[in-house]
Each structure stands twice: as C-alpha cells, then as structure tokens.
Coordinates of C-alpha atoms and ligand atoms in Angstrom, one line a residue:
M1 CA -22.8 2.9 -57.9
G2 CA -25.4 5.6 -58.6
L3 CA -27.2 7.6 -56.0
F4 CA -30.5 5.8 -56.8
T5 CA -29.0 2.4 -56.0
R6 CA -27.4 3.7 -52.9
A7 CA -30.7 5.1 -51.6
V8 CA -32.5 1.9 -52.3
M9 CA -29.8 -0.2 -50.6
T10 CA -29.8 2.1 -47.6
A11 CA -33.6 1.9 -47.2
A12 CA -33.4 -1.9 -47.7
D13 CA -31.1 -2.3 -44.7
H14 CA -33.8 -0.8 -42.5
P15 CA -35.5 -3.5 -40.5
K16 CA -38.9 -1.8 -40.8
V17 CA -38.6 -1.8 -44.6
E18 CA -37.6 -5.4 -44.5
S19 CA -40.5 -6.4 -42.4
L20 CA -43.0 -4.4 -44.5
V21 CA -41.8 -6.1 -47.6
T22 CA -41.4 -9.7 -46.3
R23 CA -44.4 -10.0 -44.0
G24 CA -47.1 -8.4 -46.3
R25 CA -48.4 -10.0 -49.4
L26 CA -48.4 -6.8 -51.4
A27 CA -44.9 -7.2 -52.7
R28 CA -45.6 -10.7 -54.0
P29 CA -46.1 -9.7 -57.7
V30 CA -42.6 -8.1 -57.7
V31 CA -41.1 -11.0 -55.9
Q32 CA -42.6 -13.4 -58.4
R33 CA -41.1 -11.5 -61.3
F34 CA -37.5 -12.1 -60.1
V35 CA -37.8 -15.3 -57.9
A36 CA -39.1 -18.6 -59.2
G37 CA -40.8 -19.4 -55.8
E38 CA -40.1 -20.5 -52.3
D39 CA -39.8 -24.2 -53.0
L40 CA -37.4 -26.3 -54.9
E41 CA -40.2 -27.6 -57.0
D42 CA -41.0 -24.0 -58.1
A43 CA -37.5 -23.7 -59.4
I44 CA -37.5 -27.1 -61.1
Q45 CA -40.7 -26.0 -62.9
A46 CA -39.2 -22.7 -63.9
I47 CA -36.2 -24.5 -65.3
K48 CA -38.4 -26.9 -67.2
D49 CA -40.1 -23.9 -68.8
L50 CA -36.7 -22.4 -69.8
N51 CA -35.6 -25.7 -71.2
S52 CA -38.7 -25.9 -73.4
R53 CA -37.5 -22.6 -74.9
G54 CA -34.0 -23.9 -75.5
V55 CA -32.5 -22.1 -72.4
G56 CA -30.6 -23.8 -69.6
G57 CA -30.9 -23.0 -65.9
I58 CA -28.5 -21.9 -63.2
L59 CA -30.2 -23.0 -60.0
D60 CA -29.6 -20.7 -57.0
L61 CA -30.9 -21.5 -53.5
L62 CA -31.3 -18.0 -52.0
G63 CA -29.5 -17.4 -48.7
E64 CA -26.4 -15.4 -47.8
G65 CA -24.5 -14.1 -44.8
V66 CA -24.9 -17.3 -42.8
E67 CA -23.4 -16.8 -39.4
N68 CA -23.3 -20.2 -37.7
P69 CA -22.1 -23.7 -38.6
E70 CA -25.6 -25.2 -38.5
G71 CA -26.8 -22.7 -41.1
A72 CA -23.9 -23.6 -43.4
I73 CA -24.6 -27.3 -43.0
Q74 CA -28.2 -26.7 -43.7
A75 CA -27.4 -24.9 -46.9
R76 CA -25.0 -27.7 -48.0
D77 CA -27.7 -30.3 -47.3
D78 CA -30.3 -28.3 -49.2
Y79 CA -28.0 -28.1 -52.2
L80 CA -27.3 -31.8 -52.0
A81 CA -31.1 -32.4 -52.0
S82 CA -31.4 -30.1 -55.0
V83 CA -28.8 -32.0 -56.9
L84 CA -30.8 -35.2 -56.3
R85 CA -33.9 -33.6 -57.7
I86 CA -31.9 -32.3 -60.8
E87 CA -30.9 -35.9 -61.4
E88 CA -34.4 -37.3 -61.0
T89 CA -36.0 -34.7 -63.3
G90 CA -33.2 -34.6 -65.8
I91 CA -33.5 -30.9 -66.3
D92 CA -30.7 -28.9 -68.0
T93 CA -29.2 -26.8 -65.3
T94 CA -26.1 -25.9 -63.4
V95 CA -26.0 -24.9 -59.8
T96 CA -24.6 -21.7 -58.2
I97 CA -23.6 -21.0 -54.6
K98 CA -22.7 -18.0 -52.5
P99 CA -19.6 -18.7 -50.3
S100 CA -21.2 -16.7 -47.4
Q101 CA -24.1 -19.2 -47.5
L102 CA -21.6 -21.9 -46.7
G103 CA -20.0 -19.9 -43.9
V104 CA -16.9 -18.4 -45.5
S105 CA -17.0 -15.5 -43.2
F106 CA -16.3 -17.6 -40.0
D107 CA -14.8 -20.9 -41.3
K108 CA -13.1 -20.9 -44.7
A109 CA -12.0 -24.5 -44.4
G110 CA -15.5 -25.6 -43.6
C111 CA -16.9 -23.6 -46.5
I112 CA -14.4 -25.4 -48.8
D113 CA -15.4 -28.8 -47.5
H114 CA -19.1 -28.0 -48.0
L115 CA -18.5 -26.8 -51.5
R116 CA -16.3 -29.8 -52.3
A117 CA -19.2 -32.1 -51.2
I118 CA -21.7 -30.2 -53.5
A119 CA -19.2 -30.2 -56.4
A120 CA -18.6 -33.9 -56.0
A121 CA -22.4 -34.4 -56.2
T122 CA -22.8 -32.3 -59.3
R123 CA -19.8 -33.9 -61.0
R124 CA -21.4 -37.3 -60.4
I125 CA -24.4 -36.3 -62.4
K126 CA -22.4 -34.2 -64.9
V127 CA -23.9 -30.9 -63.9
G128 CA -21.8 -27.7 -63.8
I129 CA -21.2 -25.7 -60.7
E130 CA -20.6 -22.0 -60.2
I131 CA -19.5 -19.7 -57.3
D132 CA -21.3 -16.3 -57.0
M133 CA -19.2 -13.3 -56.1
E134 CA -20.5 -11.2 -53.2
Q135 CA -19.5 -8.0 -51.3
S136 CA -15.9 -6.8 -51.6
R137 CA -15.0 -8.2 -48.1
F138 CA -15.5 -11.7 -49.5
V139 CA -13.6 -11.3 -52.7
S140 CA -10.1 -12.6 -51.6
D141 CA -11.6 -15.5 -49.7
T142 CA -13.8 -16.4 -52.6
I143 CA -10.9 -16.5 -55.0
E144 CA -9.0 -18.6 -52.5
V145 CA -11.9 -21.1 -52.3
Y146 CA -12.0 -21.2 -56.1
R147 CA -8.2 -21.7 -56.4
T148 CA -8.3 -24.5 -53.8
L149 CA -11.1 -26.4 -55.5
Q150 CA -10.3 -25.7 -59.2
P151 CA -7.6 -28.3 -59.5
E152 CA -10.1 -31.0 -58.3
F153 CA -13.1 -29.7 -60.2
G154 CA -11.9 -28.3 -63.5
D155 CA -15.3 -27.1 -64.6
L156 CA -15.9 -24.9 -61.5
R157 CA -16.9 -21.4 -62.7
L158 CA -16.2 -18.3 -60.7
A159 CA -18.2 -15.1 -60.9
V160 CA -16.0 -12.0 -61.4
Q161 CA -17.2 -8.4 -61.1
A162 CA -16.1 -5.9 -63.7
Y163 CA -16.7 -2.9 -61.4
M164 CA -14.0 -4.0 -58.9
R165 CA -10.8 -2.1 -59.5
R166 CA -8.8 -5.1 -58.5
T167 CA -10.4 -7.5 -61.0
P168 CA -7.9 -7.2 -63.9
A169 CA -5.1 -8.0 -61.5
D170 CA -7.0 -10.8 -59.9
L171 CA -7.6 -12.4 -63.3
Q172 CA -4.1 -11.9 -64.4
A173 CA -2.9 -13.7 -61.3
M174 CA -5.2 -16.6 -62.3
A175 CA -4.2 -16.7 -65.9
E176 CA -2.2 -19.9 -65.6
L177 CA -5.4 -21.7 -64.6
R178 CA -7.2 -20.5 -67.8
P179 CA -10.1 -19.7 -65.4
R180 CA -13.7 -20.5 -66.3
V181 CA -15.4 -17.2 -65.4
R182 CA -18.9 -15.7 -65.2
L183 CA -18.3 -12.1 -66.0
I184 CA -20.8 -9.7 -64.3
K185 CA -20.9 -5.9 -63.8
G186 CA -21.3 -6.3 -60.0
A187 CA -24.5 -5.8 -57.9
Y188 CA -23.4 -4.6 -54.5
E189 CA -22.9 -1.1 -53.2
E190 CA -19.2 -0.5 -52.9
P191 CA -17.1 2.6 -52.2
E192 CA -15.4 4.5 -55.1
A193 CA -12.0 3.6 -53.7
I194 CA -12.5 -0.1 -54.6
A195 CA -15.2 -0.1 -57.3
L196 CA -15.8 1.9 -60.5
Q197 CA -19.0 3.9 -60.1
K198 CA -19.7 5.4 -63.6
R199 CA -21.7 3.2 -65.9
S200 CA -19.5 4.1 -68.8
E201 CA -16.4 3.0 -66.9
I202 CA -17.9 -0.2 -65.8
T203 CA -19.0 -1.0 -69.4
A204 CA -15.5 -0.2 -70.7
Q205 CA -13.9 -2.5 -68.1
Y206 CA -16.4 -5.2 -68.9
A207 CA -15.7 -5.0 -72.6
H208 CA -11.9 -5.2 -71.9
L209 CA -12.4 -8.2 -69.7
I210 CA -14.5 -10.0 -72.4
E211 CA -11.4 -9.7 -74.6
W212 CA -9.2 -11.0 -71.8
L213 CA -11.4 -14.0 -71.2
F214 CA -11.4 -15.0 -74.9
D215 CA -7.6 -14.9 -74.8
H216 CA -6.9 -16.4 -71.4
G217 CA -10.0 -18.1 -70.0
T218 CA -12.0 -21.2 -70.7
D219 CA -15.6 -21.2 -71.9
P220 CA -16.4 -17.5 -71.0
G221 CA -19.7 -16.9 -69.3
I222 CA -21.0 -13.5 -70.4
A223 CA -23.6 -12.7 -67.8
T224 CA -25.3 -9.4 -68.7
H225 CA -28.5 -8.1 -70.3
D226 CA -26.6 -5.3 -71.9
E227 CA -27.0 -5.9 -75.6
A228 CA -24.0 -3.8 -76.7
L229 CA -21.8 -6.0 -74.5
I230 CA -23.3 -9.2 -75.8
E231 CA -22.6 -7.9 -79.3
H232 CA -19.0 -7.2 -78.2
A233 CA -18.7 -10.7 -77.0
R234 CA -20.0 -12.0 -80.3
A235 CA -17.5 -9.9 -82.2
T236 CA -14.6 -10.8 -79.9
A237 CA -15.5 -14.5 -80.3
E238 CA -15.5 -14.2 -84.0
R239 CA -12.1 -12.5 -84.0
A240 CA -10.8 -15.2 -81.7
G241 CA -12.1 -17.9 -84.0
A242 CA -14.5 -19.2 -81.3
T243 CA -17.9 -20.6 -82.2
S244 CA -21.2 -20.0 -80.4
G245 CA -20.6 -23.3 -78.5
D246 CA -17.3 -22.0 -77.0
Y247 CA -19.0 -19.5 -74.7
E248 CA -22.2 -19.0 -72.8
I249 CA -24.6 -16.1 -72.4
Q250 CA -26.2 -15.8 -69.0
M251 CA -29.1 -13.7 -67.8
L252 CA -31.3 -13.4 -64.7
Y253 CA -34.8 -14.9 -64.2
G254 CA -37.4 -12.3 -65.1
I255 CA -35.1 -10.0 -67.1
R256 CA -35.1 -9.8 -70.9
R257 CA -36.9 -13.0 -71.5
D258 CA -37.3 -11.9 -75.2
L259 CA -33.6 -11.6 -75.6
Q260 CA -32.9 -15.0 -73.8
T261 CA -35.3 -16.7 -76.3
R262 CA -34.0 -14.9 -79.3
L263 CA -30.3 -15.7 -78.6
A264 CA -31.1 -19.3 -77.9
R265 CA -33.0 -19.5 -81.2
E266 CA -30.0 -18.0 -83.0
G267 CA -27.9 -20.9 -81.7
F268 CA -26.3 -19.4 -78.6
R269 CA -25.8 -21.3 -75.5
V270 CA -28.0 -19.4 -73.0
R271 CA -28.5 -20.0 -69.3
V272 CA -30.7 -18.2 -66.9
Y273 CA -30.0 -17.8 -63.2
V274 CA -33.1 -19.1 -61.3
P275 CA -33.2 -18.1 -57.6
F276 CA -35.6 -19.8 -55.3
G277 CA -36.2 -20.0 -51.5
S278 CA -37.6 -18.0 -48.7
A279 CA -34.6 -15.8 -48.2
W280 CA -35.3 -13.6 -51.2
Y281 CA -35.2 -10.2 -49.6
P282 CA -31.6 -9.1 -50.3
Y283 CA -31.7 -10.5 -53.8
L284 CA -34.9 -8.7 -54.6
M285 CA -33.6 -5.4 -53.2
R286 CA -30.5 -5.7 -55.5
R287 CA -32.7 -6.2 -58.5
I288 CA -34.9 -3.2 -57.5
G289 CA -31.9 -1.0 -56.9
E290 CA -30.7 -1.6 -60.4
R291 CA -33.6 0.1 -62.1
P292 CA -35.7 3.1 -61.1
A293 CA -38.6 1.7 -63.0
N294 CA -38.6 -1.4 -60.7
L295 CA -38.8 0.8 -57.7
R296 CA -41.9 2.6 -59.1
F297 CA -43.5 -0.7 -59.8
F298 CA -42.6 -2.0 -56.4
L299 CA -43.9 1.1 -54.5
R300 CA -47.2 0.9 -56.4
A301 CA -47.5 -2.8 -55.4
L302 CA -46.8 -1.9 -51.7
A303 CA -49.4 0.8 -51.8
G304 CA -51.8 -1.7 -53.1
R305 CA -52.4 0.1 -56.4
Ligands
FAD1 C1 -26.4 -14.9 -64.7 C2 -26.1 -13.7 -63.8 C3 -25.4 -14.0 -62.6 C4 -25.1 -12.9 -61.7 N1 -24.3 -13.2 -60.6 C5 -23.9 -12.2 -59.9 C6 -22.9 -12.4 -58.8 O1 -22.5 -13.5 -58.5 N2 -22.5 -11.3 -58.1 C7 -22.9 -10.0 -58.4 O2 -22.4 -9.1 -57.8 N3 -23.8 -9.8 -59.4 C8 -24.3 -10.8 -60.1 N4 -25.1 -10.6 -61.2 C9 -25.7 -9.2 -61.3 C10 -24.9 -8.3 -62.2 O3 -23.7 -7.9 -61.4 C11 -25.7 -7.0 -62.5 O4 -26.0 -6.3 -61.4 C12 -26.9 -7.2 -63.3 O5 -26.7 -8.2 -64.3 C13 -27.4 -6.0 -64.1 O6 -26.3 -5.6 -65.0 P1 -26.4 -5.8 -66.6 O7 -25.0 -6.3 -66.9 O8 -27.5 -6.6 -67.0 O9 -26.4 -4.3 -67.2 P2 -27.4 -3.1 -67.0 O10 -26.7 -2.0 -67.8 O11 -27.7 -2.9 -65.5 O12 -28.7 -3.5 -67.7 C14 -28.9 -3.7 -69.1 C15 -30.3 -3.9 -69.4 O13 -30.8 -5.1 -68.7 C16 -32.1 -4.9 -68.2 N5 -32.0 -5.0 -66.7 C17 -30.9 -5.1 -66.0 N6 -31.1 -5.2 -64.7 C18 -32.5 -5.2 -64.6 C19 -33.4 -5.2 -63.5 N7 -32.9 -5.4 -62.2 N8 -34.7 -5.2 -63.7 C20 -35.2 -5.0 -65.0 N9 -34.4 -4.9 -66.1 C21 -33.0 -5.0 -65.9 C22 -32.5 -3.5 -68.7 O14 -33.2 -3.7 -69.9 C23 -31.2 -2.8 -68.9 O15 -31.3 -1.7 -69.8 C24 -25.4 -11.6 -62.1 C25 -26.1 -11.3 -63.3 C26 -26.4 -12.4 -64.1 C27 -27.0 -12.1 -65.4

C-alpha cells in the first residue's frame, strides 16, 4: 500500500472529513462517478444501461461493519428485496455481499444463515452470488463462511485478494473444491507483515494466481482494470484450452468504461460491480485512495471549483 493511499485512508477515518464529504453536496459529482445512486432503482437503471452494452452487472448494496443483529437483518432483507426486483426486471446481474454487512464480526452463524437465505433466493431465480473480501481481520471467517455454504451453493463465488501474503496457501487449501474465485488486487490498507505493498509484487502475485485459477479453479473471475493482467488471463486461458466463455472479466462502475465495452464486443463475458445505497463513504474513499488523480478531482469538487 503506497504512502498516498495510506494518507487518504487516514484522513478518511477522521469524522470531520467524513461529515464534510457526506453532508455537503459538493462531493456529489465524484460520488456519482463511482456509485450508481442511493436507491435500488438507480442501480437497476445502471445495470440496464450496462446490459444494453452487452455487459452484466454485479449488484452491491453498500454497507459494511454492521455492529448489531438488527443491522444485519436489515441488510439481509434489503438484499432479498433487491433479488425480487432483479426477478421483476429480468436484468442480467449477479449480487455481491460483504460478510461484515451480515454481522460476521459478532455472529458468524447468523451471518451464514443470512447469506444462506439470500443465496437460496438468488438460486431460485438463477442469479449468481458472490462474497466480497474485506479487511484482513475478516479473511479467515469469510473463508469459513464460503466453505460452509459452498457445498450447498456450488456457484457461490469468493473474492480473493492477491496482495495478501496468505492467499496462495488459502487457495491451495481450497483446491479440492475447485473454487469459483473473483481475483482482485486488494483495496484495504494492510501492514507489510501481512500484505504485499509494492505494485510490482502485487502484479506478479496476481499473474501467478491467474495461472493457479485456470489450473485449479472454476470459471475464474478476473477482476481488474489492469490491461496487462487481462492480457495475461487471455494468454493463460488459451494455453489452458479455455474459451472466452470459460472465465469472466469484472470491473468497477465508473472505471474503464471503454475497456468494458471493448472486451464485451470482442466476445468476453464482462460484468461490472454496481454499488448503490446511502452508505457510500468508505467505498468512495477506497476508490479515491487508489488514484492520485481522483483526489485532485475530489478536492477541486469540495472546494467548489
Ligand atoms: C469487480 C471488482 C470487485 C472488487 N471487489 C473487491 C473486494 O471484494 N475486496 C477488495 O479488497 N477489493 C475489491 N476490488 C478492488 C480491487 O482490489 C482493486 O483495489 C481495484 O480493482 C484497483 O486495482 P486494479 O486491479 O484495477 O489495478 P490498478 O493497477 O490499481 O489499476 C489499473 C488501471 O485501472 C484504472 N483504475 C483503477 N482504479 C481506479 C480508480 N479508483 N479510479 C480511476 N481509475 C482506476 C486506471 O486506469 C489504472 O491505471 C474489486 C475490484 C473489482 C474490479
């Protein structure tokens, strides 16, 4: 994790910064770039637009770090309502969920039950379901949640972070499941002892894990905007005798729209992660922390210029 990202994440934790950003309207243009909107209908519309370009959605109800059972139940019910709307509208999307939103930090069994209820609903309408990966303190529990539910829901996909030093061993331990993985670089600030920090090292580990997934996984989800890594996935797939239908390329709402459309036109299966909801602050800060150019744009917006 670079110094720049660390500085943004540290500032983002400050309550005054949070209130400046969330209360005022000045940050709205930046929020709108990365978040589909506050309401479910905004996300549905964004996914319809993606679908019209041949791109699928990955619906994400923003929210994380839920600290009480009521909050987790609310998140479950909101997801169940979203699944009904997906059914009614017939949009092409999967859904993705953060375990901390379903209360994994204080009640792992409850989190599993909530996720099971949502997975049963998505299975009924033949829609895929994915589990996001969050801060390092949640990794072991998240893998346990996945391992518990994977035998019941074979198409469950788990996000796995290339920057975590433990990831190759975690995947090896899951090899017998032929896991369905969304491979990401990793978006949270983590100490050097547990996560690779240098961009070159993270990229090398990502490339290695692409190869592992084509050998040992199912339907790899290559979630990156890094064109060199997408090219590496394409070459690895060819070597493995896989076709473009055997894996998926995933990107984030508001990032590299041109590349999303181009790959879809070339026949790749492309999905875009579409976050919506009012709890957008931490998500937005992670997107800003990834790119110095985003911070400049953001600060100009806050200054009203
Ligand atoms: C579908 C999807 C799901 C994800 N789920 C998770 C998750 O569950 N847990 C998790 O920790 N992380 C998740 N991430 C985030 C991921 O870990 C990275 O932080 C993020 O994708 C940026 O890394 P990159 O691979 O695109 O490569 P980078 O090297 O960071 O970026 C490559 C190029 O992409 C563009 N780009 C990347 N980020 C931005 C940005 N913020 N603003 C503008 N342009 C940008 C730029 O053109 C850049 O040159 C997800 C990412 C995707 C695509």
